[in-house]
CSV table of C-alpha atoms in Angstrom, one decimal:
chain,number,residue,atom,x,y,z
A,1,UNK,CA,-25.9,3.1,95.7
A,2,UNK,CA,-24.3,3.8,92.5
A,3,UNK,CA,-26.5,3.6,89.4
A,4,UNK,CA,-25.6,0.8,87.1
A,5,UNK,CA,-23.8,2.1,84.1
A,6,UNK,CA,-25.0,1.3,80.6
A,7,UNK,CA,-22.9,-1.3,78.9
A,8,UNK,CA,-20.4,0.3,76.5
A,9,UNK,CA,-21.0,-0.5,72.8
A,10,UNK,CA,-17.9,-1.1,70.7
A,11,UNK,CA,-17.5,0.9,67.5
A,12,UNK,CA,-17.9,-1.3,64.3
A,13,UNK,CA,-14.6,-2.5,63.0
A,14,UNK,CA,-13.6,-0.6,59.8
A,15,UNK,CA,-10.3,-2.3,59.2
A,16,UNK,CA,-11.6,-5.2,57.0
A,17,UNK,CA,-13.6,-2.8,54.8
A,18,UNK,CA,-10.5,-0.6,54.4
A,19,UNK,CA,-8.4,-3.6,53.6
A,20,UNK,CA,-10.9,-4.6,50.9
A,21,UNK,CA,-10.8,-1.1,49.4
A,22,UNK,CA,-7.0,-1.0,49.5
A,23,UNK,CA,-6.9,-4.4,47.7
A,24,UNK,CA,-9.3,-3.3,45.1
A,25,UNK,CA,-7.3,-0.1,44.5
A,26,UNK,CA,-4.1,-2.1,44.3
A,27,UNK,CA,-5.7,-4.5,41.7
A,28,UNK,CA,-6.8,-1.6,39.6
A,29,UNK,CA,-3.3,0.0,39.8
A,30,UNK,CA,-1.7,-3.3,38.8
A,31,UNK,CA,-4.1,-3.8,35.9
A,32,UNK,CA,-3.3,-0.3,34.7
A,33,UNK,CA,0.4,-0.9,35.0
A,34,UNK,CA,0.1,-4.1,33.1
A,35,UNK,CA,-1.9,-2.4,30.4
A,36,UNK,CA,0.6,0.4,30.1
A,37,UNK,CA,3.5,-2.1,30.1
A,38,UNK,CA,1.8,-4.1,27.4
A,39,UNK,CA,1.3,-1.1,25.2
A,40,UNK,CA,4.9,0.0,25.7
A,41,UNK,CA,6.2,-3.5,25.0
A,42,UNK,CA,4.1,-3.8,21.9
A,43,UNK,CA,5.3,-0.4,20.7
A,44,UNK,CA,8.9,-1.5,21.2
A,45,UNK,CA,8.3,-4.7,19.3
A,46,UNK,CA,6.6,-2.9,16.4
A,47,UNK,CA,9.4,-0.2,16.4
A,48,UNK,CA,12.0,-2.9,15.9
A,49,UNK,CA,10.0,-4.5,13.1
A,50,UNK,CA,10.4,-1.2,11.2
A,51,UNK,CA,13.5,-1.4,8.9
A,52,UNK,CA,16.6,0.2,10.5
A,53,UNK,CA,16.9,2.6,7.5
A,54,UNK,CA,13.4,3.9,8.1
A,55,UNK,CA,14.0,4.3,11.8
A,56,UNK,CA,17.1,6.3,11.2
A,57,UNK,CA,15.3,8.6,8.8
A,58,UNK,CA,12.5,9.3,11.3
A,59,UNK,CA,15.0,10.1,14.0
A,60,UNK,CA,16.7,12.6,11.8
A,61,UNK,CA,13.4,14.3,11.0
A,62,UNK,CA,12.6,14.5,14.7
A,63,UNK,CA,16.0,15.9,15.5
A,64,UNK,CA,15.7,18.5,12.8
A,65,UNK,CA,12.2,19.5,14.0
A,66,UNK,CA,13.2,19.7,17.7
A,67,UNK,CA,16.5,21.5,17.3
A,68,UNK,CA,15.7,23.7,14.4
A,69,UNK,CA,18.8,22.2,12.8
A,70,UNK,CA,21.4,24.9,13.4
A,71,UNK,CA,23.8,22.7,11.4
A,72,UNK,CA,22.4,19.9,9.2
A,73,UNK,CA,24.7,17.3,7.8
A,74,UNK,CA,23.2,15.2,5.1
A,75,UNK,CA,24.9,12.3,3.3
A,76,UNK,CA,25.6,8.5,3.5
A,77,UNK,CA,27.3,6.1,5.9
A,78,UNK,CA,30.5,8.1,5.9
A,79,UNK,CA,28.5,11.1,7.1
A,80,UNK,CA,26.6,9.0,9.5
A,81,UNK,CA,29.8,7.8,11.2
A,82,UNK,CA,31.9,10.9,10.8
A,83,UNK,CA,29.8,14.0,11.3
A,84,UNK,CA,30.7,15.7,14.6
A,85,UNK,CA,28.1,16.6,17.3
A,86,UNK,CA,29.1,20.2,17.1
A,87,UNK,CA,30.6,22.4,14.3
A,88,UNK,CA,31.8,26.0,14.9
A,89,UNK,CA,30.1,25.9,18.3
A,90,UNK,CA,26.7,24.9,17.0
A,91,UNK,CA,24.9,21.6,17.3
A,92,UNK,CA,25.0,19.3,14.3
A,93,UNK,CA,21.9,17.2,13.3
A,94,UNK,CA,23.5,14.2,11.7
A,95,UNK,CA,21.2,13.2,8.9
A,96,UNK,CA,23.7,10.8,7.3
A,97,UNK,CA,21.9,7.6,6.3
A,98,UNK,CA,23.9,4.5,5.4
A,99,UNK,CA,23.5,3.5,1.8
A,100,UNK,CA,22.1,6.8,0.6
A,101,UNK,CA,22.6,8.2,-2.9
A,102,UNK,CA,21.8,11.6,-4.4
A,103,UNK,CA,18.2,10.5,-5.2
A,104,UNK,CA,17.6,9.6,-1.6
A,105,UNK,CA,18.7,13.1,-0.5
A,106,UNK,CA,16.5,14.7,-3.1
A,107,UNK,CA,13.5,12.7,-1.9
A,108,UNK,CA,14.0,13.9,1.7
A,109,UNK,CA,15.1,17.4,1.0
A,110,UNK,CA,11.5,18.9,0.9
A,111,UNK,CA,10.8,17.4,4.4
A,112,UNK,CA,14.0,18.8,5.9
A,113,UNK,CA,13.3,22.2,4.2
A,114,UNK,CA,9.8,22.2,5.9
A,115,UNK,CA,11.1,21.1,9.3
A,116,UNK,CA,14.0,23.6,9.7
A,117,UNK,CA,16.1,26.2,8.0
A,118,UNK,CA,19.6,25.2,9.0
A,119,UNK,CA,22.1,28.1,9.4
A,120,UNK,CA,24.7,25.8,7.8
A,121,UNK,CA,24.2,22.8,5.6
A,122,UNK,CA,26.9,20.2,5.2
A,123,UNK,CA,26.5,18.0,2.1
A,124,UNK,CA,28.7,14.8,1.9
A,125,UNK,CA,27.2,12.5,-0.7
A,126,UNK,CA,28.3,10.6,-3.8
A,127,UNK,CA,30.4,7.5,-3.2
A,128,UNK,CA,27.3,5.2,-3.4
A,129,UNK,CA,26.5,6.8,-6.8
A,130,UNK,CA,29.9,5.9,-8.1
A,131,UNK,CA,29.2,2.1,-8.1
A,132,UNK,CA,29.1,0.0,-11.2
A,133,UNK,CA,26.2,1.0,-13.5
A,134,UNK,CA,26.1,4.6,-12.3
A,135,UNK,CA,24.3,7.5,-14.0
A,136,UNK,CA,26.3,9.9,-16.2
A,137,UNK,CA,28.1,12.8,-14.5
A,138,UNK,CA,25.8,15.4,-16.1
A,139,UNK,CA,22.7,13.9,-14.5
A,140,UNK,CA,24.4,13.5,-11.2
A,141,UNK,CA,25.6,17.1,-11.2
A,142,UNK,CA,22.1,18.4,-12.1
A,143,UNK,CA,20.5,16.4,-9.2
A,144,UNK,CA,23.1,17.8,-6.8
A,145,UNK,CA,22.3,21.3,-8.0
A,146,UNK,CA,18.6,20.7,-7.4
A,147,UNK,CA,19.3,19.4,-3.9
A,148,UNK,CA,21.1,22.6,-3.0
A,149,UNK,CA,18.2,24.6,-4.3
A,150,UNK,CA,16.0,23.4,-1.4
A,151,UNK,CA,18.2,25.4,1.1
A,152,UNK,CA,18.6,28.9,-0.3
A,153,UNK,CA,19.1,30.5,3.1
A,154,UNK,CA,21.7,28.1,4.4
A,155,UNK,CA,25.5,28.6,4.3
A,156,UNK,CA,26.6,25.6,2.2
A,157,UNK,CA,29.6,23.4,2.9
A,158,UNK,CA,30.2,20.7,0.2
A,159,UNK,CA,32.4,17.8,1.1
A,160,UNK,CA,34.3,16.1,-1.7
A,161,UNK,CA,34.3,12.3,-1.9
A,162,UNK,CA,37.2,10.5,-0.3
A,163,UNK,CA,39.3,8.3,-2.5
A,164,UNK,CA,38.7,4.6,-2.2
A,165,UNK,CA,41.6,2.4,-1.1
A,166,UNK,CA,42.0,-0.2,-3.8
A,167,UNK,CA,44.8,-1.8,-1.9
A,168,UNK,CA,42.9,-2.5,1.2
A,169,UNK,CA,42.2,-6.3,1.6
A,170,UNK,CA,38.6,-5.7,2.7
A,171,UNK,CA,37.8,-3.4,-0.3
A,172,UNK,CA,35.1,-4.6,-2.7
A,173,UNK,CA,36.0,-3.1,-6.1
A,174,UNK,CA,32.7,-1.8,-7.2
A,175,UNK,CA,33.5,1.9,-7.5
A,176,UNK,CA,34.5,3.9,-10.5
A,177,UNK,CA,37.5,6.1,-9.5
A,178,UNK,CA,37.3,8.2,-12.7
A,179,UNK,CA,33.6,8.9,-11.9
A,180,UNK,CA,34.5,10.0,-8.4
A,181,UNK,CA,37.1,12.4,-9.8
A,182,UNK,CA,34.3,13.8,-12.1
A,183,UNK,CA,32.0,14.1,-9.1
A,184,UNK,CA,34.5,16.1,-7.1
A,185,UNK,CA,35.1,18.4,-10.1
A,186,UNK,CA,31.3,18.9,-10.3
A,187,UNK,CA,31.2,19.7,-6.6
A,188,UNK,CA,33.8,22.4,-7.1
A,189,UNK,CA,31.9,23.8,-10.0
A,190,UNK,CA,28.7,23.9,-8.0
A,191,UNK,CA,30.5,25.6,-5.2
A,192,UNK,CA,31.6,28.4,-7.5
A,193,UNK,CA,28.0,28.8,-8.7
A,194,UNK,CA,26.5,28.9,-5.2
A,195,UNK,CA,29.2,30.5,-3.2
A,196,UNK,CA,29.6,27.3,-1.1
A,197,UNK,CA,32.7,26.3,0.7
A,198,UNK,CA,34.4,23.1,-0.4
A,199,UNK,CA,36.1,20.5,1.8
A,200,UNK,CA,38.5,19.0,-0.8
A,201,UNK,CA,39.3,15.3,-0.7
A,202,UNK,CA,42.6,14.3,0.8
A,203,UNK,CA,45.1,12.2,-1.4
A,204,UNK,CA,44.4,9.3,0.9
A,205,UNK,CA,42.4,8.6,4.1
A,206,UNK,CA,42.8,5.7,6.7
A,207,UNK,CA,39.9,3.3,6.3
A,208,UNK,CA,38.7,0.1,7.9
A,209,UNK,CA,37.5,-1.5,4.7
A,210,UNK,CA,38.9,0.6,1.9
A,211,UNK,CA,35.9,2.9,1.9
A,212,UNK,CA,34.7,3.8,5.4
A,213,UNK,CA,37.1,5.8,7.6
A,214,UNK,CA,38.6,4.1,10.6
A,215,UNK,CA,39.0,6.1,13.9
A,216,UNK,CA,42.0,8.1,12.5
A,217,UNK,CA,40.0,8.7,9.2
A,218,UNK,CA,37.0,10.0,11.2
A,219,UNK,CA,39.3,12.4,13.0
A,220,UNK,CA,40.8,13.6,9.7
A,221,UNK,CA,37.4,14.0,8.2
A,222,UNK,CA,36.2,16.2,11.1
A,223,UNK,CA,39.4,18.2,11.1
A,224,UNK,CA,39.1,19.0,7.4
A,225,UNK,CA,35.4,19.9,7.8
A,226,UNK,CA,36.0,22.2,10.7
A,227,UNK,CA,39.0,23.9,9.0
A,228,UNK,CA,36.7,24.9,6.0
A,229,UNK,CA,33.4,25.4,7.7
A,230,UNK,CA,34.7,27.5,10.6
A,231,UNK,CA,37.2,29.6,8.7
A,232,UNK,CA,36.7,33.3,9.2
């Protein structure tokens, strides 16, 4: 007679416990994702609350620090829209800030000088200083000279101020053309003092509003810059 076999005992089911663990882990992951998303979203909201001018300045500081600024272009809105991405085979850090005047560049020059020593510095500033109520030309020239002094190891390329198109229907007549002529003369004199290269202003330049270059004007601006900066 066969001995009765002991009844088999089923192993305890582990699936419900595992499912509970998986659900708890999933909840934790979702909570973390929501927290990270909230922080990122809040950061984006706060970033866009910061004035655009300030955001552009911070971006230029970061670019100068990260790249070492092989070529640094400083100036105003014309520089901002016209500076090329590369010049003479080297990357350009475009630090043109719309609305900038010579005092703005002076205020930021110490920071740029600490962040990087550009091999080449392109300076294209002045048209916003030529508005009604401007300082005298001697004061402007002295500030320009001080600005250049922050970059003693950089090859300097000084860009003269383009003429404004008084006949353009979109032009707002707030600039002193005689003062612009004086500024360009001062730039040439400073170039002789410092050994800088000068990109002379053209007789006329295509614009979209009498002041800012249009697409053809941007091409002309870049061609004139490269012809001077990259000459042997």
